[in-house]
Coordinates of C-alpha atoms in Angstrom, one line a residue:
M18 CA -105.2 4.3 163.1
Q19 CA -105.7 7.5 161.2
F20 CA -103.2 10.3 162.1
T21 CA -104.7 13.7 162.7
T22 CA -103.3 17.2 163.6
R23 CA -104.6 16.7 167.2
P24 CA -106.4 13.9 169.1
T25 CA -110.1 13.7 169.4
L26 CA -110.5 14.6 173.1
Q27 CA -112.4 12.2 175.3
G28 CA -113.6 12.4 178.9
T29 CA -116.7 12.3 181.1
F30 CA -116.7 15.7 182.8
G31 CA -117.2 18.3 180.1
M32 CA -116.0 19.4 176.6
V33 CA -115.7 22.7 174.9
S34 CA -114.7 23.6 171.3
S35 CA -114.4 27.1 170.0
T36 CA -112.6 29.2 167.4
H37 CA -110.3 30.7 170.1
W38 CA -108.4 29.0 172.9
L39 CA -109.2 31.6 175.5
A40 CA -112.9 31.3 174.9
S41 CA -112.6 27.5 175.1
Q42 CA -110.7 27.6 178.4
S43 CA -112.9 30.3 179.9
A44 CA -116.0 28.2 179.2
M45 CA -114.2 25.1 180.6
A46 CA -113.4 27.1 183.8
V47 CA -117.2 27.7 184.2
L48 CA -117.8 23.9 183.9
E49 CA -115.0 23.3 186.5
D50 CA -116.7 25.8 188.8
G51 CA -120.0 23.8 188.7
G52 CA -121.7 25.6 185.9
N53 CA -123.5 23.8 183.1
A54 CA -123.0 23.9 179.3
F55 CA -125.2 27.0 178.9
D56 CA -123.4 29.0 181.6
A57 CA -120.1 28.0 179.9
A58 CA -121.4 29.0 176.5
V59 CA -122.4 32.4 177.7
A60 CA -119.0 33.0 179.4
G61 CA -117.1 31.8 176.3
A62 CA -119.2 33.9 174.0
F63 CA -118.5 37.2 175.9
V64 CA -114.8 36.3 175.7
L65 CA -115.1 35.8 172.0
H66 CA -116.3 39.4 171.8
V67 CA -113.0 40.5 173.3
V68 CA -110.5 38.2 171.7
E69 CA -112.1 37.9 168.2
P70 CA -113.3 41.5 167.7
H71 CA -112.8 41.2 164.0
L72 CA -115.2 38.3 163.9
N73 CA -118.0 39.2 166.4
G74 CA -119.3 41.6 169.0
P75 CA -122.1 42.2 171.5
A76 CA -124.1 44.2 168.9
G77 CA -123.9 41.4 166.4
E78 CA -126.1 38.3 166.2
V79 CA -126.1 34.7 167.2
P80 CA -128.3 31.7 166.5
A81 CA -127.8 28.6 168.7
V82 CA -129.2 25.1 168.8
L83 CA -129.5 23.7 172.3
A84 CA -130.5 20.4 173.8
P85 CA -131.2 20.6 177.6
V86 CA -131.3 17.3 179.4
G87 CA -134.8 16.1 179.6
G88 CA -136.1 18.8 177.3
E89 CA -136.7 19.4 173.6
V90 CA -134.1 20.6 171.2
R91 CA -134.7 24.3 170.6
V92 CA -133.3 27.0 168.4
L93 CA -132.3 30.3 170.1
C94 CA -132.8 33.2 167.7
G95 CA -130.4 36.0 168.4
Q96 CA -130.9 37.5 164.9
G97 CA -132.3 41.0 165.2
V98 CA -134.8 42.4 162.7
A99 CA -134.7 45.4 160.4
P100 CA -135.6 48.6 162.1
A101 CA -139.0 50.3 161.5
G102 CA -137.3 52.8 159.2
A103 CA -135.4 50.3 157.1
T104 CA -137.6 50.2 154.0
V105 CA -136.7 49.6 150.4
A106 CA -138.1 53.0 149.6
H107 CA -135.7 54.7 152.0
Y108 CA -132.6 53.0 150.7
T109 CA -133.4 53.4 147.0
A110 CA -134.2 57.1 147.6
L111 CA -130.6 57.4 148.7
G112 CA -129.6 56.1 145.3
L113 CA -128.6 52.6 146.5
D114 CA -129.3 49.4 144.7
L115 CA -127.7 47.2 147.4
V116 CA -127.6 47.7 151.2
P117 CA -124.1 48.9 152.0
G118 CA -121.7 46.3 153.4
T119 CA -120.6 48.6 156.2
G120 CA -122.0 51.5 158.2
P121 CA -125.2 52.2 160.2
L122 CA -127.5 51.7 157.2
A123 CA -126.5 48.0 157.3
A124 CA -127.3 47.6 161.0
A125 CA -130.2 45.4 162.1
V126 CA -131.4 45.6 165.7
P127 CA -128.5 44.1 167.7
G128 CA -129.3 40.5 168.8
A129 CA -126.4 38.8 170.4
F130 CA -126.5 40.3 173.9
D131 CA -130.1 39.7 174.5
A132 CA -129.9 36.1 173.2
W133 CA -127.1 35.2 175.6
M134 CA -129.0 36.8 178.5
L135 CA -132.1 34.8 177.6
L136 CA -130.1 31.6 177.5
L137 CA -128.5 32.3 180.8
R138 CA -131.8 33.2 182.5
D139 CA -133.7 30.1 181.3
H140 CA -131.1 27.4 181.1
G141 CA -128.1 28.6 183.1
T142 CA -127.3 28.4 186.8
R143 CA -124.5 31.0 187.3
S144 CA -124.9 34.7 188.1
L145 CA -124.2 37.6 185.7
D146 CA -120.9 38.4 187.5
E147 CA -119.7 34.8 187.2
V148 CA -120.2 34.6 183.4
L149 CA -118.9 38.1 182.6
K150 CA -115.8 38.1 184.8
Y151 CA -113.6 36.4 182.1
A152 CA -114.5 38.9 179.4
I153 CA -114.1 41.8 181.8
G154 CA -110.7 40.5 182.8
Y155 CA -109.4 40.2 179.2
A156 CA -110.9 43.5 178.2
E157 CA -109.5 45.4 181.2
H158 CA -106.1 43.7 181.5
G159 CA -105.5 42.7 178.0
H160 CA -105.0 39.5 175.9
P161 CA -102.3 38.7 173.3
P162 CA -104.2 39.1 170.0
V163 CA -104.1 36.7 167.2
D164 CA -102.4 37.7 164.0
N165 CA -105.6 38.4 162.1
V166 CA -106.7 41.1 164.5
G167 CA -103.7 43.3 163.6
A168 CA -104.0 42.3 159.9
T169 CA -107.6 43.4 159.9
V170 CA -106.8 46.7 161.5
E171 CA -104.0 47.3 159.1
S172 CA -106.3 46.7 156.2
V173 CA -108.6 49.5 157.4
R174 CA -105.9 51.8 158.8
R175 CA -106.6 54.7 156.4
L176 CA -110.4 54.4 157.1
F177 CA -109.9 54.5 160.8
E178 CA -107.4 57.3 160.8
T179 CA -109.5 59.6 158.5
E180 CA -113.1 58.6 159.1
W181 CA -113.8 56.1 161.9
T182 CA -111.6 57.9 164.5
S183 CA -113.2 56.2 167.5
S184 CA -112.0 52.9 166.1
A185 CA -108.5 54.3 165.6
E186 CA -108.4 55.3 169.3
L187 CA -109.0 51.7 170.4
Y188 CA -107.2 49.7 167.7
L189 CA -104.5 52.1 166.6
P190 CA -103.1 53.6 169.8
G191 CA -100.1 55.6 169.0
G192 CA -100.6 54.7 165.4
R193 CA -99.7 51.0 166.1
A194 CA -102.0 48.1 165.1
P195 CA -102.4 45.2 167.6
K196 CA -99.6 42.6 167.4
P197 CA -99.2 39.1 168.9
G198 CA -97.3 39.1 172.2
T199 CA -98.4 42.6 173.2
P200 CA -101.6 42.7 175.3
L201 CA -104.6 44.3 173.6
R202 CA -106.9 46.1 176.0
N203 CA -110.4 47.4 175.5
P204 CA -111.0 49.5 178.6
A205 CA -114.3 51.0 177.3
L206 CA -115.8 47.5 176.9
A207 CA -114.6 46.5 180.4
A208 CA -116.2 49.7 181.7
T209 CA -119.5 48.9 179.9
W210 CA -119.8 45.5 181.6
K211 CA -118.8 46.9 185.0
R212 CA -121.4 49.6 184.7
L213 CA -124.0 47.0 183.7
L214 CA -123.2 45.0 186.7
A215 CA -123.3 48.0 189.0
E216 CA -126.6 49.2 187.7
T217 CA -128.2 45.8 188.1
A218 CA -126.7 44.8 191.5
G219 CA -129.8 45.6 193.4
A220 CA -132.3 44.0 191.0
G221 CA -133.0 40.9 193.1
D222 CA -132.3 37.3 192.5
R223 CA -130.3 35.8 189.6
E224 CA -133.1 35.8 187.1
A225 CA -134.3 39.3 188.1
R226 CA -130.8 40.7 187.6
I227 CA -130.5 39.2 184.2
E228 CA -133.8 40.7 183.3
A229 CA -132.5 44.1 184.6
A230 CA -129.4 43.7 182.3
R231 CA -131.7 43.1 179.3
E232 CA -133.5 46.3 180.2
V233 CA -130.2 48.3 180.4
W234 CA -129.4 47.0 176.9
R235 CA -132.8 47.9 175.5
R236 CA -133.6 51.1 177.3
G237 CA -130.6 52.2 179.4
F238 CA -127.2 53.7 178.8
I239 CA -126.2 51.1 176.2
A240 CA -129.3 51.7 174.1
E241 CA -128.8 55.4 174.2
A242 CA -125.2 55.1 173.0
L243 CA -126.2 52.7 170.2
V244 CA -128.9 55.0 168.9
R245 CA -126.5 58.0 169.0
Q246 CA -124.0 56.0 167.0
A247 CA -126.6 54.9 164.4
A248 CA -127.5 58.6 163.8
R249 CA -123.9 59.7 163.0
P250 CA -123.3 60.0 159.3
T251 CA -120.7 57.3 158.5
L252 CA -118.7 56.5 155.4
D253 CA -119.7 53.1 154.1
T254 CA -119.0 50.8 151.1
S255 CA -121.1 53.1 148.8
G256 CA -118.4 55.7 149.1
E257 CA -120.9 58.1 150.8
R258 CA -121.7 59.0 154.4
H259 CA -125.1 57.7 155.6
S260 CA -126.9 57.7 158.9
G261 CA -128.7 54.5 160.0
T262 CA -132.4 53.9 160.8
L263 CA -132.0 52.3 164.3
T264 CA -134.1 54.0 167.0
A265 CA -134.8 53.7 170.7
D266 CA -138.2 52.1 169.9
D267 CA -136.5 49.5 167.7
L268 CA -134.2 48.5 170.5
A269 CA -136.9 48.5 173.2
G270 CA -139.3 46.5 171.1
W271 CA -137.2 43.4 170.2
S272 CA -136.3 40.3 172.2
A273 CA -134.5 37.1 171.4
T274 CA -136.8 34.1 171.0
Y275 CA -136.9 30.3 171.1
E276 CA -138.1 28.3 168.1
T277 CA -138.7 24.7 167.1
P278 CA -135.8 23.5 164.9
V279 CA -136.2 22.3 161.3
T280 CA -135.1 18.7 161.1
Y281 CA -134.2 16.0 158.6
D282 CA -133.7 12.3 159.1
W283 CA -130.8 10.7 157.3
N284 CA -129.4 7.2 157.8
G285 CA -130.4 7.0 161.5
W286 CA -129.4 10.6 162.2
T287 CA -131.6 13.6 162.8
V288 CA -130.0 16.9 162.0
C289 CA -131.5 20.0 163.7
K290 CA -131.1 23.5 162.2
A291 CA -132.6 27.0 162.5
G292 CA -135.4 27.9 160.1
P293 CA -135.3 29.5 156.7
W294 CA -134.5 32.9 158.1
S295 CA -131.1 31.3 158.2
Q296 CA -129.5 29.2 155.5
G297 CA -129.7 26.2 157.8
P298 CA -132.3 24.2 155.9
A299 CA -129.9 24.2 152.9
L300 CA -127.8 21.7 154.7
L301 CA -130.9 19.5 155.3
Q302 CA -131.8 19.9 151.6
Q303 CA -128.3 18.8 150.6
L304 CA -128.9 15.6 152.6
A305 CA -132.3 15.2 151.0
L306 CA -130.7 15.4 147.6
L307 CA -128.2 12.6 148.2
P308 CA -128.9 9.3 146.4
P309 CA -129.4 6.1 148.5
E310 CA -125.9 4.9 147.6
L311 CA -123.1 7.4 147.8
P312 CA -119.8 7.2 145.8
P313 CA -116.6 6.4 147.7
Y314 CA -115.8 9.0 150.3
A315 CA -113.5 11.8 148.9
S316 CA -113.5 10.5 145.4
A317 CA -114.1 12.8 142.4
D318 CA -117.6 11.3 142.1
Y319 CA -118.2 12.2 145.7
V320 CA -117.0 15.8 145.5
H321 CA -118.9 16.3 142.2
L322 CA -122.1 14.9 143.6
L323 CA -121.9 17.1 146.8
T324 CA -121.0 20.2 144.8
E325 CA -123.8 19.8 142.3
G326 CA -126.3 19.1 145.1
C327 CA -125.1 22.2 146.9
K328 CA -125.7 24.3 143.8
L329 CA -129.3 23.1 143.7
A330 CA -130.0 23.7 147.4
M331 CA -128.4 27.2 147.3
A332 CA -130.4 28.1 144.2
D333 CA -133.5 27.2 146.2
R334 CA -132.1 29.3 149.1
E335 CA -131.9 32.3 146.8
A336 CA -135.5 31.9 145.4
W337 CA -137.3 30.7 148.6
Y338 CA -135.6 31.4 151.9
G339 CA -136.1 34.5 154.0
D340 CA -138.3 36.0 156.7
A341 CA -140.3 38.4 154.5
A342 CA -142.6 35.7 153.0
E343 CA -143.9 32.3 153.8
V344 CA -141.3 29.6 152.8
P345 CA -142.6 26.3 151.4
L346 CA -140.2 24.4 153.6
A347 CA -142.1 21.1 153.7
E348 CA -142.0 20.8 149.9
L349 CA -138.4 21.9 149.7
L350 CA -137.4 19.1 152.0
S351 CA -139.8 16.5 150.7
D352 CA -138.6 13.2 149.1
A353 CA -140.6 13.7 145.9
Y354 CA -139.3 17.2 145.3
N355 CA -135.7 16.3 145.9
A356 CA -136.0 13.2 143.8
G357 CA -136.8 15.5 140.9
R358 CA -134.1 17.9 141.8
R359 CA -131.6 15.0 142.1
A360 CA -132.2 14.0 138.5
L361 CA -130.8 17.4 137.4
V362 CA -127.3 16.3 138.6
G363 CA -125.4 15.2 135.5
E364 CA -121.8 14.2 134.7
R365 CA -120.7 17.7 134.0
A366 CA -120.5 20.8 136.2
C367 CA -123.5 23.1 135.9
Y368 CA -122.9 26.8 135.6
E369 CA -126.6 27.9 135.9
L370 CA -128.6 29.0 138.9
R371 CA -131.5 26.5 138.8
P372 CA -134.1 27.1 141.6
G373 CA -137.0 24.6 141.7
S374 CA -140.8 24.9 141.8
P375 CA -141.9 23.4 145.1
G376 CA -145.6 22.7 145.1
G377 CA -145.8 24.0 141.6
R378 CA -144.9 27.6 142.6
A379 CA -142.8 29.6 140.2
P380 CA -139.4 30.6 141.6
R381 CA -138.4 34.2 141.6
L382 CA -134.8 35.3 141.8
P383 CA -133.5 38.7 142.7
A384 CA -132.7 40.9 139.7
H385 CA -129.1 41.1 140.8
A386 CA -128.8 37.3 140.8
R387 CA -130.3 37.1 137.4
V388 CA -127.9 39.5 135.7
V389 CA -124.7 38.3 137.3
A390 CA -123.1 35.9 134.8
G391 CA -119.6 34.6 134.4
A392 CA -116.8 35.0 136.8
D393 CA -116.8 38.1 139.0
P394 CA -113.2 39.5 138.4
G395 CA -113.1 40.9 142.0
F396 CA -114.2 37.6 143.6
N397 CA -111.9 36.2 146.2
P398 CA -112.3 32.4 146.3
T399 CA -110.5 32.2 149.6
G400 CA -112.6 34.8 151.3
A401 CA -115.0 33.0 153.6
G402 CA -116.8 36.1 154.9
E403 CA -117.8 39.5 153.7
P404 CA -116.0 42.4 152.0
T405 CA -116.2 44.9 154.9
V406 CA -114.2 48.0 154.1
A407 CA -115.6 51.3 153.2
R408 CA -113.6 52.4 150.2
I409 CA -111.3 55.4 150.4
E410 CA -109.4 56.5 147.2
G411 CA -105.7 56.0 147.4
A412 CA -105.8 53.7 150.5
A413 CA -102.8 51.5 149.7
E414 CA -103.4 49.4 152.9
V415 CA -106.7 48.1 151.6
A416 CA -106.6 44.8 149.7
A417 CA -106.3 44.8 145.9
D418 CA -110.0 44.5 145.4
G419 CA -110.7 47.3 147.9
T420 CA -111.9 45.0 150.6
T421 CA -111.0 43.0 153.6
R422 CA -113.1 40.1 154.8
G423 CA -114.9 39.6 158.0
D424 CA -116.0 36.3 159.3
T425 CA -117.6 34.6 162.3
C426 CA -116.9 32.5 165.5
H427 CA -118.3 29.2 166.7
L428 CA -118.7 27.6 170.1
D429 CA -119.8 24.1 171.2
V430 CA -120.2 22.8 174.7
V431 CA -121.4 19.5 176.3
D432 CA -121.4 18.9 180.0
R433 CA -121.3 15.9 182.3
W434 CA -125.1 15.9 182.6
G435 CA -125.6 15.8 178.8
N436 CA -126.6 19.4 178.2
M437 CA -125.4 20.4 174.7
I438 CA -125.3 23.6 172.6
A439 CA -123.9 24.8 169.3
A440 CA -123.7 28.5 168.7
T441 CA -122.4 30.7 165.9
P442 CA -121.8 34.3 167.0
S443 CA -121.0 36.9 164.4
G444 CA -121.5 40.5 163.3
G445 CA -120.5 43.7 165.0
W446 CA -117.0 43.4 163.6
L447 CA -114.4 46.1 164.3
Q448 CA -114.3 46.7 160.5
S449 CA -118.1 46.8 160.1
N450 CA -118.9 50.1 161.8
P451 CA -117.1 52.6 163.9
V452 CA -116.6 51.7 167.6
V453 CA -119.2 53.3 169.8
P454 CA -116.8 55.3 171.9
E455 CA -118.9 55.1 175.1
L456 CA -119.2 51.3 174.8
G457 CA -116.1 49.8 173.1
F458 CA -117.8 47.9 170.4
P459 CA -119.5 48.7 167.0
L460 CA -122.9 48.1 165.5
G461 CA -123.4 45.1 163.1
T462 CA -124.1 45.0 159.3
R463 CA -126.5 42.0 158.8
L464 CA -129.0 44.0 156.8
Q465 CA -126.6 43.8 153.8
M466 CA -128.0 40.3 153.3
T467 CA -131.4 41.6 152.3
W468 CA -132.4 42.7 148.8
L469 CA -133.6 46.2 147.8
E470 CA -136.3 44.7 145.7
E471 CA -139.9 44.3 146.8
G472 CA -141.7 41.0 147.0
L473 CA -138.9 38.6 147.7
P474 CA -138.6 36.3 150.7
N475 CA -135.4 38.2 151.6
S476 CA -136.5 41.7 150.8
L477 CA -135.5 44.4 153.2
T478 CA -138.6 44.6 155.4
P479 CA -139.1 46.4 158.8
G480 CA -139.6 44.0 161.6
R481 CA -138.3 41.0 159.7
R482 CA -135.0 39.2 160.0
P483 CA -132.4 39.4 157.3
R484 CA -131.6 35.9 156.0
T485 CA -128.4 35.1 157.9
T486 CA -125.7 32.7 156.9
L487 CA -125.1 31.8 160.5
T488 CA -126.1 28.1 160.9
P489 CA -125.1 26.0 163.9
S490 CA -126.0 22.3 163.9
L491 CA -127.0 19.6 166.4
A492 CA -127.4 16.0 165.5
L493 CA -129.4 13.2 167.2
R494 CA -129.2 9.4 167.0
D495 CA -132.4 7.5 167.8
G496 CA -133.9 10.7 169.3
T497 CA -131.0 11.4 171.6
P498 CA -128.6 14.4 171.2
V499 CA -125.2 13.1 170.1
M500 CA -123.2 15.9 168.4
A501 CA -123.1 19.7 168.2
F502 CA -121.0 21.3 165.5
G503 CA -120.5 24.3 163.3
T504 CA -118.1 26.7 161.6
P505 CA -117.5 30.3 160.6
G506 CA -117.5 30.9 156.8
G507 CA -120.5 32.9 155.6
D508 CA -122.1 31.1 152.6
Q509 CA -119.7 28.2 153.0
Q510 CA -120.9 27.2 156.5
D511 CA -123.4 24.6 155.3
Q512 CA -121.0 23.2 152.7
W513 CA -118.2 22.6 155.2
Q514 CA -120.6 21.3 157.8
L515 CA -122.2 18.9 155.4
H516 CA -118.7 17.5 154.4
F517 CA -117.8 17.2 158.1
F518 CA -121.1 15.5 159.1
L519 CA -120.8 13.0 156.3
A520 CA -117.2 12.3 157.2
V521 CA -118.3 11.5 160.7
A522 CA -121.3 9.5 159.6
L523 CA -119.6 7.5 156.8
R524 CA -116.1 6.8 158.1
V525 CA -115.1 4.1 160.6
P526 CA -115.2 5.4 164.2
V527 CA -111.8 5.4 166.1
R528 CA -110.9 4.9 169.8
G529 CA -114.4 3.8 170.6
G530 CA -116.1 7.0 169.5
L531 CA -116.8 9.3 166.6
D532 CA -113.7 10.5 164.7
L533 CA -114.4 14.2 165.1
Q534 CA -110.8 15.3 164.5
G535 CA -110.3 13.2 161.5
A536 CA -113.5 14.6 159.9
I537 CA -112.4 18.1 160.6
D538 CA -108.8 17.5 159.3
A539 CA -110.0 15.9 156.0
P540 CA -109.2 18.0 152.9
N541 CA -112.2 20.3 152.3
W542 CA -113.7 22.4 149.5
H543 CA -116.5 24.8 148.6
N544 CA -118.2 26.4 145.6
D545 CA -119.4 30.0 144.9
S546 CA -121.8 29.3 142.1
F547 CA -124.7 31.2 143.8
P548 CA -124.9 34.9 144.8
S549 CA -122.9 35.8 147.9
S550 CA -124.9 36.9 150.9
F551 CA -122.5 39.7 151.4
H552 CA -122.0 43.0 149.6
P553 CA -121.3 43.3 146.7
R554 CA -123.2 40.0 146.2
G555 CA -120.8 38.4 143.6
R556 CA -120.8 34.8 142.4
R557 CA -118.4 32.6 140.5
P558 CA -120.5 30.1 138.4
G559 CA -119.0 26.6 138.1
S560 CA -116.3 27.3 140.7
V561 CA -114.8 24.8 143.1
S562 CA -112.1 25.9 145.6
V563 CA -110.2 22.8 146.9
E564 CA -107.4 22.6 149.4
S565 CA -104.0 21.8 147.8
R566 CA -103.8 18.6 149.9
T567 CA -106.6 17.2 147.7
D568 CA -105.7 14.1 145.6
P569 CA -104.4 15.4 142.3
G570 CA -106.3 12.7 140.5
V571 CA -109.5 14.0 142.0
V572 CA -108.7 17.6 140.9
E573 CA -107.9 16.4 137.4
E574 CA -111.2 14.5 137.1
L575 CA -113.2 17.5 138.5
R576 CA -111.6 19.7 135.8
R577 CA -112.4 17.1 133.1
R578 CA -116.0 17.4 134.2
G579 CA -116.0 21.1 133.7
H580 CA -115.5 22.4 137.2
D581 CA -113.6 25.7 137.4
V582 CA -111.2 24.5 140.1
T583 CA -109.1 26.9 142.1
M584 CA -106.4 25.4 144.3
V585 CA -106.3 27.2 147.7
P586 CA -103.8 26.8 150.6
A587 CA -103.6 23.4 152.1
W588 CA -105.3 24.3 155.4
S589 CA -107.8 27.1 154.5
E590 CA -111.2 25.5 154.0
G591 CA -113.4 25.8 157.1
R592 CA -112.9 26.4 160.9
L593 CA -115.0 23.6 162.3
C594 CA -115.7 22.9 165.9
A595 CA -117.5 19.9 167.4
V596 CA -118.4 18.2 170.6
A597 CA -120.2 14.8 171.1
R598 CA -121.7 12.5 173.7
D599 CA -122.1 8.8 173.5
P600 CA -125.5 8.2 175.2
R601 CA -124.6 4.5 175.8
T602 CA -121.5 5.2 177.9
G603 CA -121.7 8.9 178.8
V604 CA -118.3 9.4 177.2
L605 CA -117.8 13.0 175.8
S606 CA -115.6 14.0 173.0
A607 CA -114.4 17.2 171.2
A608 CA -112.3 18.4 168.4
A609 CA -111.3 21.7 166.9
N610 CA -110.0 23.0 163.6
P611 CA -106.2 23.6 163.1
R612 CA -107.0 26.0 160.2
G613 CA -106.5 29.6 161.3
M614 CA -104.2 28.6 164.2
Q615 CA -106.5 29.7 166.9
G616 CA -109.4 27.2 167.4
Y617 CA -109.1 24.8 170.3
A618 CA -111.0 22.1 172.1
V619 CA -110.5 21.4 175.8
G620 CA -112.1 19.0 178.2
R621 CA -111.7 16.2 180.7

């Protein structure tokens, strides 16, 4: 038997895995109270806004992949679009060549809240009060924060104290950053949700009340406060103060939507992802690039093959993915196209960005991607998220490269009936924008993923989604949903998820089920050979960051093949979560990542 940091949980009633134990347990409480997986996911998500405020918030975004019993697998798109005033011409007229990494200019139309409400309305069974009570309780009465909340606040202390003073009032009361063991409260957020419940109390039945809540978000007191905040000049990563472009019309005119997933069949599995407005199809293309016979699992040949395939898929992501142009996805995932791409993988590490020509089309890379060559001296190979600090001269608390890094959350649920969901909430970080004082949470910054260059699939375009890195996964066997999984980690998400999925699919099952925990615990790695999706969009050609637990012989061979290997801490690559259901027996399972010391799976 393989020894793991934790057991793969098994049971028949319900399973939850998330990046914070309080969200997992809150979601499980909903299942215990008779709710289904979708009720539980909504409750857990709102708790994540409270307990991981440095990783997500209500004005951020969330894609989810859901499999309701008896229904089709669907993608829930909670990624808001660029506001009507967010044009390339507007930003370049301000002297910008990149969308700032912080501040209201980087804010898309907030998407997370509406997406969770849509899910609750259409697939849930619980009332608004029942799913919000856990988040309200933790916001009102406090929760013991994880170390990284305080560390993040310390990294932006000078910014909060001198510029983003509404954030200082919440996160630096009395000049003290949050610390473990001392409850952190967010009374403004608790008051926001209480007022929302009060204003919708007389709306009618369950569905009508949820619709009323969506209207309050779009047109009521919440919308009014968000628009006021967007109009406030705010210091951002450009070093200047800018106002955003978000308006009342932008908020009122956008809604979350359902979509058909993009899928790929591999060795009896069908993997479901969001469309090319996300980076999700890059995982599918990495599967399509695999040869019929794989090298031994975790060998140097294996790591080399997956790393080089990832570079090719991500080069195609840079040239072809986005919401501002039609994406030739059928060709990008076709056998013929990927056979030609696969032939480019040699014995040596490649340092070039090599997009392909699906259907004979000529690829076009952003100018920024074309001119970046060699190692970026400010690049942090262990940073899984975005540089998110507006620079202030002389701010000793800020990291050596002038940044701190944001990240993301993840949540998976499966219930006793077989409903299943994977969701990756992110954005609206406490370090991304000032806290809206009336609401207790900030705007997001997802527009930084777009380019200020016309004519690209991911050009900044009003009414179009920025290409997000958020990319939950759901896998089927013989047409039946079997596993939901995902991870935080920006551009690394579809690297770590591929490694996890293959570890599950290739390794011998244990205890009569999938070895979810063993696949999560296995030493992991990633590469940064392509432009980052986050400001300032750096890349590190030829790089591979591997956990120090990796076999030294594998590391030596990777270096011999020309990979620029960086050894990172032993437990630092990925924060994966997963749940599964065996359709033959009804047995449920779950596992969560020990990295970061906060993810947990629960179930029975």
